[in-house]
Each structure stands twice: as C-alpha cells, then as structure tokens.
Tab-separated table of C-alpha atoms in Angstrom:
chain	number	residue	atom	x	y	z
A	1	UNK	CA	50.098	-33.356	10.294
A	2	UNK	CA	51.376	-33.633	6.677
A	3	UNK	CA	55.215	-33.571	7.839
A	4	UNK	CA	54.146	-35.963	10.759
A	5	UNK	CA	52.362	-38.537	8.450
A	6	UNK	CA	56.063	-37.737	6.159
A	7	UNK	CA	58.045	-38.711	9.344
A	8	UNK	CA	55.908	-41.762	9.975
A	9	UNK	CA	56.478	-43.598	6.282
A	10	UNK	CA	59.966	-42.533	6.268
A	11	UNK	CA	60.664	-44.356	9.408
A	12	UNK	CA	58.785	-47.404	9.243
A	13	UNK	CA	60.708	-47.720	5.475
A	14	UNK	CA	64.183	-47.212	7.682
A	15	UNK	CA	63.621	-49.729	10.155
A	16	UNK	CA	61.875	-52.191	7.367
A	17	UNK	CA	66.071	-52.008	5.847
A	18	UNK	CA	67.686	-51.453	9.012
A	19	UNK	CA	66.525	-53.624	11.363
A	20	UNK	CA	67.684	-57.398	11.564
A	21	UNK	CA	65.180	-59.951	11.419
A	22	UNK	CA	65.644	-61.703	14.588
A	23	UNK	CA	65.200	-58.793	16.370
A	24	UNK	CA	61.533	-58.632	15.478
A	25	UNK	CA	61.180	-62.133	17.536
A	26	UNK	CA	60.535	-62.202	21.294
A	27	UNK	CA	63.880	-62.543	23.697
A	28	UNK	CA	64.446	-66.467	23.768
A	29	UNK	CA	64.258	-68.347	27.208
A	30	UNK	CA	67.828	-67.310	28.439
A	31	UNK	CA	68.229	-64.258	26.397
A	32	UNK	CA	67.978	-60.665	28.371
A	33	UNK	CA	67.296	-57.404	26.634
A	34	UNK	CA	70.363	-55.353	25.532
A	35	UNK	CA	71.766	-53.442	28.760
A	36	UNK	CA	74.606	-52.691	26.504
A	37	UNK	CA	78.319	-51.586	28.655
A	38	UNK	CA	81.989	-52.518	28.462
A	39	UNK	CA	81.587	-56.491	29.792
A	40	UNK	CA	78.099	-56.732	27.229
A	41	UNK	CA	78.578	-60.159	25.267
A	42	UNK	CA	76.558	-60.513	22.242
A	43	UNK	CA	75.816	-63.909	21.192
A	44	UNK	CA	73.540	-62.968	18.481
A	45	UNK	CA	75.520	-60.059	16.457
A	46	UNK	CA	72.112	-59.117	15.729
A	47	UNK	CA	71.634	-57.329	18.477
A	48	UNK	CA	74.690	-55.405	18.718
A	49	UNK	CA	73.981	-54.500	14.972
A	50	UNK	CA	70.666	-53.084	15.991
A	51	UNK	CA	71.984	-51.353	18.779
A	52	UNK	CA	75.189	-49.858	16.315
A	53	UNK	CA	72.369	-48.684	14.149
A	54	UNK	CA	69.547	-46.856	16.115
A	55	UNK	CA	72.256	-45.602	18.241
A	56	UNK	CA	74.262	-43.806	15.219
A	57	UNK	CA	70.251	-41.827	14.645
A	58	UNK	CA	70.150	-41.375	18.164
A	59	UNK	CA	66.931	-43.690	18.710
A	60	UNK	CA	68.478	-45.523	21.308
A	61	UNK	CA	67.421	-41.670	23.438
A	62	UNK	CA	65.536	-40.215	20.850
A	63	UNK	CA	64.216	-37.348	22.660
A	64	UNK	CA	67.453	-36.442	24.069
A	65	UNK	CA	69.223	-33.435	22.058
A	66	UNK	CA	71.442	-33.931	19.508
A	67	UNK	CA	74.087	-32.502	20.892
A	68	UNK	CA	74.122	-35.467	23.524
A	69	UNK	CA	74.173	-38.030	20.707
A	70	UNK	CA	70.549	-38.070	21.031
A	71	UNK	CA	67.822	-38.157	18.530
A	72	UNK	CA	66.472	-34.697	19.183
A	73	UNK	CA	62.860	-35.547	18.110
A	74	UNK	CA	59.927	-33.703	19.822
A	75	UNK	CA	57.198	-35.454	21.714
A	76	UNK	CA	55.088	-36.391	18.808
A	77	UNK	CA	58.038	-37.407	16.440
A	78	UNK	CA	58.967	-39.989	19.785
A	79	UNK	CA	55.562	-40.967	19.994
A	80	UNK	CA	55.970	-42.120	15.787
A	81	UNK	CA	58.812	-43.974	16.392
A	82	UNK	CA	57.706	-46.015	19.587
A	83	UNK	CA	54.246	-46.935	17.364
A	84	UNK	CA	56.301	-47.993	14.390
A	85	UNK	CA	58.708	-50.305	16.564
A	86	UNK	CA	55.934	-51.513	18.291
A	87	UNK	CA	54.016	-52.448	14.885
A	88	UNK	CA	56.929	-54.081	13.568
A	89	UNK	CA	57.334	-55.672	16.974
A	90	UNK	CA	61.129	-54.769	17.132
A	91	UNK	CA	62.589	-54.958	20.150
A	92	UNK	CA	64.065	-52.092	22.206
A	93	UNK	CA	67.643	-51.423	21.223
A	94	UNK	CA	68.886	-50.699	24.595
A	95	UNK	CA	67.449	-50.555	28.148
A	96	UNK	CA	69.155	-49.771	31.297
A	97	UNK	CA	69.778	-47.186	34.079
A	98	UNK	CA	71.442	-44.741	31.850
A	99	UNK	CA	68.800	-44.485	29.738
A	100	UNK	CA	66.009	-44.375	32.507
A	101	UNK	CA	67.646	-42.739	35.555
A	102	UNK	CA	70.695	-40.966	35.511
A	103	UNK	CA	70.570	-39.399	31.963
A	104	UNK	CA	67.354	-37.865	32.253
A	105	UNK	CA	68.949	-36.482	35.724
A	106	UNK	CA	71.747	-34.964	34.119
A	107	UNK	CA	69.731	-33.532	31.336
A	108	UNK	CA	67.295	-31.972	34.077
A	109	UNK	CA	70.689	-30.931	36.635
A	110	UNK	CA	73.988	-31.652	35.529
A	111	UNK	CA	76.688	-29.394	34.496
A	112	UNK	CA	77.432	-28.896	30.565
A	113	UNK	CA	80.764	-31.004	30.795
A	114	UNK	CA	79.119	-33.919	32.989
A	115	UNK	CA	76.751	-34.142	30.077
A	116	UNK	CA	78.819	-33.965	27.207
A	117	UNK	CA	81.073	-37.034	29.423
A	118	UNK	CA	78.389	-38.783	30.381
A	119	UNK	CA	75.564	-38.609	27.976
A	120	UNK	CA	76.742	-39.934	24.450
A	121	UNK	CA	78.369	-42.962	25.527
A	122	UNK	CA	74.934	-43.797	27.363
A	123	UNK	CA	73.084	-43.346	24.012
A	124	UNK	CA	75.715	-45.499	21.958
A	125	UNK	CA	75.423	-48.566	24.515
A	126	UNK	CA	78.667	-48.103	25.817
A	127	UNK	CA	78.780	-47.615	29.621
A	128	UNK	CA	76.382	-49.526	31.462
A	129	UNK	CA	75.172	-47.748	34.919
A	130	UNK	CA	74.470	-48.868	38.773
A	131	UNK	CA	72.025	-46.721	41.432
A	132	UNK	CA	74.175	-46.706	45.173
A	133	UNK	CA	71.363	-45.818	46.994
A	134	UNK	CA	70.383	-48.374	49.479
A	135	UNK	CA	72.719	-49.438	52.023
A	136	UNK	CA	72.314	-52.181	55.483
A	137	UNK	CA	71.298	-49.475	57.874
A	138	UNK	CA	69.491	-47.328	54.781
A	139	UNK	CA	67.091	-48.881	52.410
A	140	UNK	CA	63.629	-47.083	52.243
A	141	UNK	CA	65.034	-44.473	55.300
A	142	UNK	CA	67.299	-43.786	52.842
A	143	UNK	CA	68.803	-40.319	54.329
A	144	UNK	CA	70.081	-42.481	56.817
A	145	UNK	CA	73.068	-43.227	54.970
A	146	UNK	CA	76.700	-43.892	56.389
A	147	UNK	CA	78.930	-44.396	53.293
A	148	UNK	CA	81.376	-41.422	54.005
A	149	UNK	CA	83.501	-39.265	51.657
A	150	UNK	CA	85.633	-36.811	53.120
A	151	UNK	CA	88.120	-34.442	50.830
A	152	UNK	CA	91.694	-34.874	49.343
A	153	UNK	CA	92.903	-32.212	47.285
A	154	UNK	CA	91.199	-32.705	43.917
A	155	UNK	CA	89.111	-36.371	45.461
A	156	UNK	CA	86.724	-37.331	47.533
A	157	UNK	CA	87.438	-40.641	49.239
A	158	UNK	CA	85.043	-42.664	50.008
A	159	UNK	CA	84.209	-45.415	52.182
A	160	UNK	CA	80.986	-47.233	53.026
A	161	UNK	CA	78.462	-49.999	51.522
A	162	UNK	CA	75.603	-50.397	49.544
A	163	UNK	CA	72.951	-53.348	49.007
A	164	UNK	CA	70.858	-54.368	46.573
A	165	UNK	CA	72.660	-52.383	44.043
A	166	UNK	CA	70.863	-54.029	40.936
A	167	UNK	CA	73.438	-55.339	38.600
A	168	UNK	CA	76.540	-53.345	40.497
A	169	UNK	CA	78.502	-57.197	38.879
A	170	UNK	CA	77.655	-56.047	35.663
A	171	UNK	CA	77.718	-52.183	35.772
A	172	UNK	CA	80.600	-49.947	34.597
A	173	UNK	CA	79.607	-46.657	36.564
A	174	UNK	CA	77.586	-45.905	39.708
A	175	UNK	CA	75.953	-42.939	40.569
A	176	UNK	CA	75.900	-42.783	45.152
A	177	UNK	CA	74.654	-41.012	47.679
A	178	UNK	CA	77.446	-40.684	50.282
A	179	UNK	CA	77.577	-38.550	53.737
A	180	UNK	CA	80.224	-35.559	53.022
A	181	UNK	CA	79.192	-33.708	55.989
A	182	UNK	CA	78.796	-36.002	59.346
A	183	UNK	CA	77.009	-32.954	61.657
A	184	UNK	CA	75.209	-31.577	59.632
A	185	UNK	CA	71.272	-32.378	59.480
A	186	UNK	CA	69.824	-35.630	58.672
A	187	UNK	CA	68.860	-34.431	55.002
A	188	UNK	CA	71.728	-32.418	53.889
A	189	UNK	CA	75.594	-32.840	54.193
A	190	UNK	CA	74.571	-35.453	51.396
A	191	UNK	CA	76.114	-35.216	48.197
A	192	UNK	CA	75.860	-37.099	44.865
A	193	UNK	CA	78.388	-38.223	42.971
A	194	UNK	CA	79.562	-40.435	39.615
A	195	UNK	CA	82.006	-43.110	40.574
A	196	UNK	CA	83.902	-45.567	37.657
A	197	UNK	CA	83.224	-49.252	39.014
A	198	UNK	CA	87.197	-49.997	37.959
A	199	UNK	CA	88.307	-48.162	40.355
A	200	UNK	CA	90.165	-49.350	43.149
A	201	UNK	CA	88.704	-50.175	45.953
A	202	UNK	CA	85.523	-50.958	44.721
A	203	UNK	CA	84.054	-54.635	45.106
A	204	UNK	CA	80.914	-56.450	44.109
A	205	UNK	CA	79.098	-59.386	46.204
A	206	UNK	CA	76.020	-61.261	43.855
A	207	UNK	CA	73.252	-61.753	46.186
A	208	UNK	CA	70.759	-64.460	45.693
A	209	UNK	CA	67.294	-64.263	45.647
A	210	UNK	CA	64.499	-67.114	46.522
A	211	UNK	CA	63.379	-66.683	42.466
A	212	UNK	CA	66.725	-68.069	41.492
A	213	UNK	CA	67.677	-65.136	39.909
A	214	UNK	CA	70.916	-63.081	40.768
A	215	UNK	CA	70.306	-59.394	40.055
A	216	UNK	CA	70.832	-57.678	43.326
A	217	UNK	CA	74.523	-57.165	44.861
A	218	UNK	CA	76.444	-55.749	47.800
A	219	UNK	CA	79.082	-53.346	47.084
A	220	UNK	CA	82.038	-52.633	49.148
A	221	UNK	CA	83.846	-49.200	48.683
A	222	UNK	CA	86.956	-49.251	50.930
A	223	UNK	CA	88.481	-45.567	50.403
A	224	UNK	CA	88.011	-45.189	46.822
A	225	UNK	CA	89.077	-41.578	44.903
A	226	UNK	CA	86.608	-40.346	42.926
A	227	UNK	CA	87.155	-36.672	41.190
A	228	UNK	CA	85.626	-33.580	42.518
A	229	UNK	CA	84.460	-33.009	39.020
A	230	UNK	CA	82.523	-36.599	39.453
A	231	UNK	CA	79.626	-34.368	41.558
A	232	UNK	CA	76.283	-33.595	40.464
A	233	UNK	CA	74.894	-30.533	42.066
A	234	UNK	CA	76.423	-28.713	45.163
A	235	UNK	CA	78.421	-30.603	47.639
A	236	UNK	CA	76.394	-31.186	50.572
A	237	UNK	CA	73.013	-30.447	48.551
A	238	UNK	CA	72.859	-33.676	47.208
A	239	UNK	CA	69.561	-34.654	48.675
A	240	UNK	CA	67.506	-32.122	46.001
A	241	UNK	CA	69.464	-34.130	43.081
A	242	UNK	CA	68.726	-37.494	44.823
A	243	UNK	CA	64.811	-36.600	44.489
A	244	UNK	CA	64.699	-35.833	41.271
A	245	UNK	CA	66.552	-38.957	40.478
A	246	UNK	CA	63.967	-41.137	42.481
A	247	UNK	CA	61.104	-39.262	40.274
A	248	UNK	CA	62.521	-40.817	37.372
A	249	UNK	CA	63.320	-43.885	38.546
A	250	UNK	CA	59.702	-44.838	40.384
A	251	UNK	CA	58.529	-44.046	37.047
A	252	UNK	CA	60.014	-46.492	35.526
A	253	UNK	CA	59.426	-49.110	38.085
A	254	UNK	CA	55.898	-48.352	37.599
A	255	UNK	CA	55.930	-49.485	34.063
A	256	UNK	CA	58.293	-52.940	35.046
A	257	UNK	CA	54.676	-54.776	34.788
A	258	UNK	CA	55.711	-55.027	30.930
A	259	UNK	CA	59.232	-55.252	30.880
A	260	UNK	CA	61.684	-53.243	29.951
A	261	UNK	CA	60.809	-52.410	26.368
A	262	UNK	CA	57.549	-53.746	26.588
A	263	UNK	CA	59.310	-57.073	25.949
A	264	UNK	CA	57.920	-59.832	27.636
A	265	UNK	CA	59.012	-64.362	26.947
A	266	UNK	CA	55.592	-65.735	28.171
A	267	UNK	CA	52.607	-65.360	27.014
A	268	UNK	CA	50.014	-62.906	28.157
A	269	UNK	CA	47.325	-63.590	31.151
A	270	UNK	CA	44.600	-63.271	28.083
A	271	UNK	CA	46.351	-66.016	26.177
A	272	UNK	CA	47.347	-68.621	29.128
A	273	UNK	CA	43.292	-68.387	29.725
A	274	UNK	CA	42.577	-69.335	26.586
A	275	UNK	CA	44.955	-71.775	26.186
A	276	UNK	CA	45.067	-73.333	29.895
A	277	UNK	CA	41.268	-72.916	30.556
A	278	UNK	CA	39.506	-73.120	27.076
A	279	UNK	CA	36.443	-71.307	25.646
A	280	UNK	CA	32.797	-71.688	26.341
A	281	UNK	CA	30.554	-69.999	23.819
A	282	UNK	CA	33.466	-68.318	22.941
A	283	UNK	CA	34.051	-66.439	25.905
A	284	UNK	CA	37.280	-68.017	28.264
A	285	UNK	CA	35.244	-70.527	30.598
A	286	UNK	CA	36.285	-69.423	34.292
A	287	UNK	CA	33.964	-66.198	34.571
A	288	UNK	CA	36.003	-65.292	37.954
A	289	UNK	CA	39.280	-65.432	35.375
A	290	UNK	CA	37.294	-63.374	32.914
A	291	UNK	CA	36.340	-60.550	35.449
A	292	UNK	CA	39.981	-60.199	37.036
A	293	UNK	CA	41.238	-60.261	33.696
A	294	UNK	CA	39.178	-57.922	32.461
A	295	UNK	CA	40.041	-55.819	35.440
A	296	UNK	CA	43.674	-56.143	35.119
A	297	UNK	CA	43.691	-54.955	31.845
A	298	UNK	CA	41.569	-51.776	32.371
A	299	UNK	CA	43.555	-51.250	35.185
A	300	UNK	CA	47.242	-51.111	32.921
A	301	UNK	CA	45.048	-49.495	30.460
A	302	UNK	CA	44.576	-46.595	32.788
A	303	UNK	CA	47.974	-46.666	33.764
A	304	UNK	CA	49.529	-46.798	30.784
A	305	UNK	CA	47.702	-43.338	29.457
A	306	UNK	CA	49.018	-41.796	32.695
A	307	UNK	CA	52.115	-42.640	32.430
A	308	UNK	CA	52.352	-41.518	28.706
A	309	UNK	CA	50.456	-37.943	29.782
A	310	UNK	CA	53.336	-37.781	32.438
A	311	UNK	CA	56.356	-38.385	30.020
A	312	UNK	CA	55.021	-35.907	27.718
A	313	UNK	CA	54.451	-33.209	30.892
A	314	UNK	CA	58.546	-34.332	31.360
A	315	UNK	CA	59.447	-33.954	27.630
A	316	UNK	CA	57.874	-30.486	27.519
A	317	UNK	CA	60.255	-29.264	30.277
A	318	UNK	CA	58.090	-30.080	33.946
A	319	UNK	CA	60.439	-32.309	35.771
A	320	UNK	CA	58.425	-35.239	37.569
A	321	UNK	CA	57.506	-34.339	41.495
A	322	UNK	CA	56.200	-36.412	44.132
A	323	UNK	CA	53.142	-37.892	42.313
A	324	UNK	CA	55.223	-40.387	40.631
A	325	UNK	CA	54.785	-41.974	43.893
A	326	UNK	CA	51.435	-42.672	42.535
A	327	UNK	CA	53.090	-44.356	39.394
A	328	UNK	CA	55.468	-46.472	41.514
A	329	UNK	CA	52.840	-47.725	44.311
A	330	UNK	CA	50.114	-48.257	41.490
A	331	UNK	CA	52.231	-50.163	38.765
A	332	UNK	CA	53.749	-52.263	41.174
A	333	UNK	CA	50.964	-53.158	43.256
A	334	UNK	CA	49.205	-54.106	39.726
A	335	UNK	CA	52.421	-56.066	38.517
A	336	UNK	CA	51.556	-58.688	41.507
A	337	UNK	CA	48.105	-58.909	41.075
A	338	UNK	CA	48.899	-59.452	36.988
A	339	UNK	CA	51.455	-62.085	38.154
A	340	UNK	CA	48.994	-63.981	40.579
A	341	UNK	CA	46.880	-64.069	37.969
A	342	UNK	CA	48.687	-65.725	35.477
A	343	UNK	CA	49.747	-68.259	38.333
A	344	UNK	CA	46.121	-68.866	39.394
A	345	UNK	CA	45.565	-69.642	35.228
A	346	UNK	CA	48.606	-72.410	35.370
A	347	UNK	CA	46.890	-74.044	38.705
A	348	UNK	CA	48.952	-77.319	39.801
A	349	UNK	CA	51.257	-76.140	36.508
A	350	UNK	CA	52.517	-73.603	38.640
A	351	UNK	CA	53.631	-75.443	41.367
A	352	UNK	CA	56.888	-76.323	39.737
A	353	UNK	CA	60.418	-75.389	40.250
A	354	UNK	CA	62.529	-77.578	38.127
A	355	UNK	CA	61.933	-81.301	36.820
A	356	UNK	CA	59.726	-83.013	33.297
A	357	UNK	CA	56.518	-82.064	34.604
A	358	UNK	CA	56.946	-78.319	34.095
A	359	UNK	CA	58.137	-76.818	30.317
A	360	UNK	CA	60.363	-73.576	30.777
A	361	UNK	CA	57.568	-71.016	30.283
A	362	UNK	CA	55.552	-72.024	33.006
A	363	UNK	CA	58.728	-72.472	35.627
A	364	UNK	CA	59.428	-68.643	34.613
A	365	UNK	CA	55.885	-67.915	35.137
A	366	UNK	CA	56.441	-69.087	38.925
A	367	UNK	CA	59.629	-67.452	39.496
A	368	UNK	CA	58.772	-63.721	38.269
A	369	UNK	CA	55.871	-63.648	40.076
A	370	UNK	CA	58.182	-64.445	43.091
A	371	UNK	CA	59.998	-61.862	41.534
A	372	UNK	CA	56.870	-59.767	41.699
A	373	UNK	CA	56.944	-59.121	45.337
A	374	UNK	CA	60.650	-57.440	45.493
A	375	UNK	CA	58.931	-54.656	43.305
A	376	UNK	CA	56.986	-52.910	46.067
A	377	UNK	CA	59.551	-53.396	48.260
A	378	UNK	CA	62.944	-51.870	45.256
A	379	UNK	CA	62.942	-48.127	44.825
A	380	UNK	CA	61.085	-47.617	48.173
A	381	UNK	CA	58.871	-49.714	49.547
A	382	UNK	CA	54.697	-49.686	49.078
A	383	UNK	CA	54.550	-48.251	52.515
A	384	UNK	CA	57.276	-45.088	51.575
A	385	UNK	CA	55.009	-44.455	48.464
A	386	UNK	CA	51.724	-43.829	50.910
A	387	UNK	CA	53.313	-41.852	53.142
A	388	UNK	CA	54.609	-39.455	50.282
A	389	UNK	CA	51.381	-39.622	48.768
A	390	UNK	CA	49.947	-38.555	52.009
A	391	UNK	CA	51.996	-35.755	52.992
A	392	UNK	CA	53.146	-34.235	49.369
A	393	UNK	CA	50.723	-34.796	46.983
A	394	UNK	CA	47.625	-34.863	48.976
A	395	UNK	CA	49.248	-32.599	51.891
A	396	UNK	CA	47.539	-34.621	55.357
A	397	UNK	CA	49.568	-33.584	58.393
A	398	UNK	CA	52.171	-36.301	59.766
C-alpha cells in the first residue's frame, strides 16, 4: 500500500507539471476528443502536447506492456492514474479504435511482429483505426458477408463493401472481415485481416445521419492488395478472432453513455434539473424528474462497477466472452433513457434544431439523443444482444 500511496503522489505531482492547462477544461462546442492519426489537425497545440507527453510514459495504453510502447502498469497502478486524471479533471489524451478494439485484440491474438507493427504507433497517436465489419447485405447477420479476397502470390485481393464504417473518412487503417473461402460453411472460410486505407483501390462515401452529424461511411474496396502478413489468426478461421474483437468492442459501447473519456460538453441530467426546473425545499421540484433521475444514476452506478470488475477480470489475463453482451444491451439501452431524460428536463427547449430561440447546448442536447438511438442498433443491434444472452450466457435452446 506504501509503494501504491508512493505511485499516487508521484503522479498527481507529474501531471500537476506536465499537463497543459486547457486541457483540464471540458471539449468546447465544436471541439472532439483527440482520435489522434496521420490527417489529425490540432488547433489547440495543447492537445497534441498532451498527447506527445502521456504517450512518451505510455499513459496513452498504460496497461499495455512496455515493450508495445505501453505503460506496463498493473491493474491497481491503472486504477491510480485514471483517479488522478479524473481529480484533476484532465481530459483523456487519446481515444479511438486502436486503443479500444483492435489493440487489445492483438495483445490477446496477434502474432509478435503484428504487434510490434501495429501496437506502438497506436499508443503514440499516430495511426488512427476503422472496424469493416458491417456491410449492405451484413450488418447484425454479420457472417453473412460478401466482400471477397482471393490469393496472389504474397496478397490477398480484395473486393467488396462495407457500411457504416465509423469514421472510415478519417481513419488510416482498417481491420475487415472478408470471405476467403466461398464454399465453405457460413461461419468459417472468414478471415481477418489489417488493410492501409491509402491503398489503392480503397474509397470512402460520408453518410449522413438525421442528427446532423457525419460519422458513419460506406467504403468501396475494388481489388485492393493487402499482404499475407496483414492477417490476424489462421486464414479461413477468422470468425474466432472476429469474436473476440466484438467482446471488446460491445464493451466499450456499453460505456458510450459518458463519452469517450468520460468527457462530456453539456451539463449533466442532475444539473439541467436544477437549473431548468428549480428547487423546492431544496430538493429539484418535479418529483417524477427526481425518481427517474435517481434511477438513472443507480442504474450507471451499477454499471459502472461492472464494467470496472470486468476490465480488471481482462487485465488479469481472462479475455471477455459472451456476457459483454450484457454490457452492450444494458449501457446502451440506459444511454437512451439518460438522453430522454435530459430532453424531457429542456421541455419546449428541446424542440429546437437551429435558430435564436435555442443556445448551442440545448440544440446538442436534441441531436445526441437522436444520436442515442443508433447505439442499440451499432455493434449489433439490442435484439442480437438478447439472443446471445439467451443462448450463451444463460444457455435456453434456440
């Protein structure tokens, strides 16, 4: 406990020097968090200095090893550092899908050279990463997927499409699912590979949604190489490496309710009640807002511990299973009812879409609870989770 308590004052003295001060303020109205990646443009050097900084002690991945560029701190040590940035209110250095998705699936499967490629450049901010998973025939019946690759001497070239590959405009790598074996069962002949987005061939369509926002893409891949070397796992076997992938990523889904980072540019559903409905006796005056508050908050109280239990289970060496369907269905079921609330708090405030009679934070209030609903549907819908639920954690016949 000594060395712990030790670890603790030295790094809340480090960050105290280290860390700029407008990174301890919330993300303005059109800033993003850090997603790092070759086309990244940093308007505030601040940020980039923060990342340059955390990312040299490898705190940008600070459980990862050391050898990865990571910070190589055990569970408790990463449990420290998240307090300290959180009581400095610092923001996260870096987010992204390297950091959430594919490296902890190439720590858990992929070869030693794919990780010693792959990994540092995630930690340092410097490749930013795209899921092909979903395609127009294949979204939450996802082994359905047409995207073909078929052999060439040292390549597989590959030609297909996905959809709602999240920020494939902005991305610098993509890890796919593609069909390398056409007759063979529905599952396998799958494999799983690492494709450069500069390579030719490959082409990105924005696609826009009804919040106004522009994550979500279509991406074309007319018979693009991509190494033999690029593949994670066994050819044909890539279904097994797909799964564990998804484990990680419904995790992370589950804890969107708070933003990457737990950053967040409105306020929270506690203070819009106080502010938008006032006190009485110094309790916030609409008792039906009080109890689904309340509610709410026990709710992502209860999901927050699990969560935490589960990334400790993962940083102790048990790789996530089916039961972060639980995470995924649970977290974003409660991300909607968290965003209803807060639009039930603005009342006629919230009817707004642009014009004087609405000021910026309530106008994003209205669009990310739109933005609310694509979460059950992203990563595999509600419905998928239940069914998984059903079959392989509970074990009910089909």
């Amino acid at each position: 406990m000594a060395d712990l308590d030790e670890f603790r004052r030295e790094t809340r003295a480090w960050l105290e020097a280290n860390a700029p001060a407008s990174m301890r303020t919330p993300l303005g109205e059109h800033e993003e968090p850090c997603w790092g990646g070759r086309k990244a443009r940093y308007d505030n050097p601040d940020v980039k200095r923060w990342l340059d900084v955390m990312a040299a002690r490898g705190w940008t991945a600070p459980t990862w090893p050391t050898a990865y560029g990571g910070g190589g701190l055990g569970r408790d040590e990463a449990r420290v550092l998240s307090q300290e940035l959180a009581a400095l209110r610092l923001r996260p250095p870096l987010v992204g899908f390297g950091l959430t998705m594919i490296g902890p699936t190439l720590l858990q499967l992929g070869t030693e050279e794919l990780k010693r490629t792959h990994l540092p450049p995630i930690v340092r901010g410097e490749v930013r990463w795209c899921q092909g998973y979903s395609e127009p025939g294949a979204g939450s019946d996802l082994a359905s997927l047409q995207t073909r690759a078929v052999l060439d001497g040292d390549h597989f070239v590959v030609t297909g499409q996905k959809v709602w590959t999240s920020y494939a405009d902005q991305a610098d790598w993509m890890f796919l699912l593609v069909r390398t074996d056409p007759t063979a069962p529905k599952h396998e002949g799958i494999s799983f590979l690492l494709m450069d987005m500069t390579s030719p061939g490959v082409s990105v369509k924005p696609i826009k949604l009804i919040s106004g926002y522009s994550p979500f893409c279509e991406t074309f891949l007319d018979n693009v190489r991509v190494p033999r070397t690029q593949v994670m796992g066994e050819v044909n076997k890539g279904w097994g490496v797909a799964k564990a992938l998804l484990g990680h990523e419904r995790t992370m889904i589950a804890d969107i309710g708070k933003g990457f980072g737990g950053e967040t540019r409105t306020r929270t559903a506690v203070q819009l009640a106080r502010d938008y409905l006032g006190p009485r006796e110094g309790a916030i005056a609409d008792p039906a807002i009080r109890h689904r508050l309340a509610q709410v908050e026990i709710d992502q109280r209860c999901l927050d511990w699990t969560l935490a239990r589960s990334r400790d289970e993962a940083k102790a060496g048990h790789a996530p299973g089916p039961e972060t369907s639980i995470f995924k269905y649970y977290g974003t079921e409660l991300n909607k009812r968290r965003r209803e609330l807060m639009v039930s708090i603005l009342g006629p405030q919230a009817l707004g879409w642009e014009g004087d009679g609405f000021d910026s934070e309530e106008l994003e209030i209205t669009r990310e609870w739109l933005r609310s609903r694509g979460n059950s549907i992203e990563g595999g819908t509600s419905e998928i989770q239940l069914n998984i639920i059903a079959k392989r954690v509970l074990g009910l016949p089909d």
